[in-house]
Amino acid sequence: MDAFLCPHPYGRMKSILQFRNIFEVYFLLFEKGVQELAEILIVEDELSINELIRRNLSLTGHHCTQVFDGLSAVKLLENGKFDLIVLDIMLPGLDGYQVFERAFGTPTIFLTAKSELTDKLKGLAMGADDYLTKPFQMLELAARVEAVLRRTKKVEAEFTMGNLKCDFNRHQVFLNGTVVECTPKEYELLEVLIRNRNIALSREKLLDMVWGYDFDGGTRTVDVHIQRLRHKLHLEEQIRTVYKLGYRLEVHE
Ligand code: CA
């Protein structure tokens, strides 16, 4: 259930086949509210497909702009800022590749009607973030859009609370400016708590997010690591036990 929760900047992607339906994906996105709204440009000349994509991505809360040819896309990209482009390759006027070259590095998912390997490879070689071969399931597109947004999203580089500082790039924790030695799992658990601060997380969720789905140990592992973090970082007050559920890092921002 934690495919879109974010243990790390890039998160972990559950196989899309593990979702029962697209509403489960939407539910997951809304449930946590971790997904920020994105500005998405849809470039697709087939009206019905373009509209279907818009409707589905709008459901997840994103703002979509639709264009139906390459030249209009390029004009919009020159003036506007988009977080992601869903870009068809076969387009009237300029094709998808030509649009991509003028996209100023905007994250892009290519749509291709062709299933030939060369097309996919060309897109990826040019630096596209992903591609989908038509016909595709909306569920698959939605999942990939979220994955790319997660990957490319600018995430906070550090977190400070009182005399505690966590450097997400260096994976280091400081107390009063001094590094506190943490095991990799202690660090990961802390990062998960910080990134999901003020949200109650069940022991099972924490176990999935930090130790992974295939971890054999029980939820007691979580309790032990929480105790260590509380003690090491003087977070006895801030890491709250949520009765019969799990834990929450309480931060007043
Ligand atoms: Ca087309």
PDB file of N, CA, C and O in Angstrom, residues 18 20 29 56 59 62 73 93 96 126 144 188 200 217 220 231:
ATOM      1  N   GLN A  18       0.301  -4.643  -9.345  1.00  0.00           N
ATOM      2  CA  GLN A  18      -0.167  -4.954  -8.004  1.00  0.00           C
ATOM      3  C   GLN A  18      -1.362  -4.107  -7.596  1.00  0.00           C
ATOM      4  O   GLN A  18      -1.995  -4.385  -6.602  1.00  0.00           O
ATOM      5  N   ARG A  20      -5.165  -2.905  -7.913  1.00  0.00           N
ATOM      6  CA  ARG A  20      -6.384  -3.525  -8.436  1.00  0.00           C
ATOM      7  C   ARG A  20      -7.012  -2.684  -9.535  1.00  0.00           C
ATOM      8  O   ARG A  20      -7.478  -3.180 -10.530  1.00  0.00           O
ATOM      9  N   LEU A  29      -2.739   8.369  -3.793  1.00  0.00           N
ATOM     10  CA  LEU A  29      -2.176   9.706  -3.968  1.00  0.00           C
ATOM     11  C   LEU A  29      -2.857  10.691  -3.042  1.00  0.00           C
ATOM     12  O   LEU A  29      -2.219  11.509  -2.394  1.00  0.00           O
ATOM     13  N   ASN A  56      -7.900  11.721 -16.964  1.00  0.00           N
ATOM     14  CA  ASN A  56      -7.299  10.838 -15.964  1.00  0.00           C
ATOM     15  C   ASN A  56      -6.263  11.534 -15.104  1.00  0.00           C
ATOM     16  O   ASN A  56      -6.225  11.352 -13.895  1.00  0.00           O
ATOM     17  N   LEU A  59      -7.797  13.901 -12.658  1.00  0.00           N
ATOM     18  CA  LEU A  59      -8.370  13.199 -11.501  1.00  0.00           C
ATOM     19  C   LEU A  59      -7.380  13.085 -10.354  1.00  0.00           C
ATOM     20  O   LEU A  59      -7.769  13.062  -9.191  1.00  0.00           O
ATOM     21  N   HIS A  62      -3.719  16.953 -10.970  1.00  0.00           N
ATOM     22  CA  HIS A  62      -2.763  17.730 -11.749  1.00  0.00           C
ATOM     23  C   HIS A  62      -3.487  18.709 -12.672  1.00  0.00           C
ATOM     24  O   HIS A  62      -4.628  18.503 -13.038  1.00  0.00           O
ATOM     25  N   ALA A  73       3.008  23.089 -29.147  1.00  0.00           N
ATOM     26  CA  ALA A  73       3.714  22.620 -27.950  1.00  0.00           C
ATOM     27  C   ALA A  73       4.973  23.441 -27.735  1.00  0.00           C
ATOM     28  O   ALA A  73       5.248  23.907 -26.620  1.00  0.00           O
ATOM     29  N   GLY A  93       3.116  18.736 -38.115  1.00  0.00           N
ATOM     30  CA  GLY A  93       4.079  19.830 -37.927  1.00  0.00           C
ATOM     31  C   GLY A  93       5.382  19.255 -37.421  1.00  0.00           C
ATOM     32  O   GLY A  93       6.024  18.446 -38.068  1.00  0.00           O
ATOM     33  N   GLY A  96       7.410  14.526 -32.226  1.00  0.00           N
ATOM     34  CA  GLY A  96       7.712  14.505 -30.794  1.00  0.00           C
ATOM     35  C   GLY A  96       9.177  14.720 -30.475  1.00  0.00           C
ATOM     36  O   GLY A  96       9.528  15.399 -29.513  1.00  0.00           O
ATOM     37  N   MET A 126      17.695  10.088 -26.177  1.00  0.00           N
ATOM     38  CA  MET A 126      17.621  11.548 -26.209  1.00  0.00           C
ATOM     39  C   MET A 126      17.439  12.126 -24.806  1.00  0.00           C
ATOM     40  O   MET A 126      17.510  13.327 -24.609  1.00  0.00           O
ATOM     41  N   ARG A 144       3.153   5.880 -14.125  1.00  0.00           N
ATOM     42  CA  ARG A 144       4.447   6.354 -14.632  1.00  0.00           C
ATOM     43  C   ARG A 144       4.609   7.856 -14.475  1.00  0.00           C
ATOM     44  O   ARG A 144       5.705   8.345 -14.216  1.00  0.00           O
ATOM     45  N   GLU A 188      17.355   5.777   7.745  1.00  0.00           N
ATOM     46  CA  GLU A 188      16.199   5.682   6.835  1.00  0.00           C
ATOM     47  C   GLU A 188      14.889   5.890   7.578  1.00  0.00           C
ATOM     48  O   GLU A 188      13.977   6.556   7.087  1.00  0.00           O
ATOM     49  N   ALA A 200       0.520  10.105  11.232  1.00  0.00           N
ATOM     50  CA  ALA A 200       0.675   8.840  11.963  1.00  0.00           C
ATOM     51  C   ALA A 200       0.981   7.721  10.966  1.00  0.00           C
ATOM     52  O   ALA A 200       0.285   7.564   9.966  1.00  0.00           O
ATOM     53  N   GLY A 217      11.394 -10.044   9.370  1.00  0.00           N
ATOM     54  CA  GLY A 217      11.236  -9.729  10.797  1.00  0.00           C
ATOM     55  C   GLY A 217       9.889  -9.103  11.103  1.00  0.00           C
ATOM     56  O   GLY A 217       9.174  -8.654  10.207  1.00  0.00           O
ATOM     57  N   ARG A 220       8.268  -5.558  15.731  1.00  0.00           N
ATOM     58  CA  ARG A 220       9.100  -5.261  16.907  1.00  0.00           C
ATOM     59  C   ARG A 220      10.389  -4.540  16.478  1.00  0.00           C
ATOM     60  O   ARG A 220      10.908  -3.693  17.216  1.00  0.00           O
ATOM     61  N   HIS A 231      16.326   7.960  21.812  1.00  0.00           N
ATOM     62  CA  HIS A 231      17.403   8.088  22.784  1.00  0.00           C
ATOM     63  C   HIS A 231      18.583   8.875  22.200  1.00  0.00           C
ATOM     64  O   HIS A 231      19.043   9.857  22.775  1.00  0.00           O
TER      65      HIS A 231
END
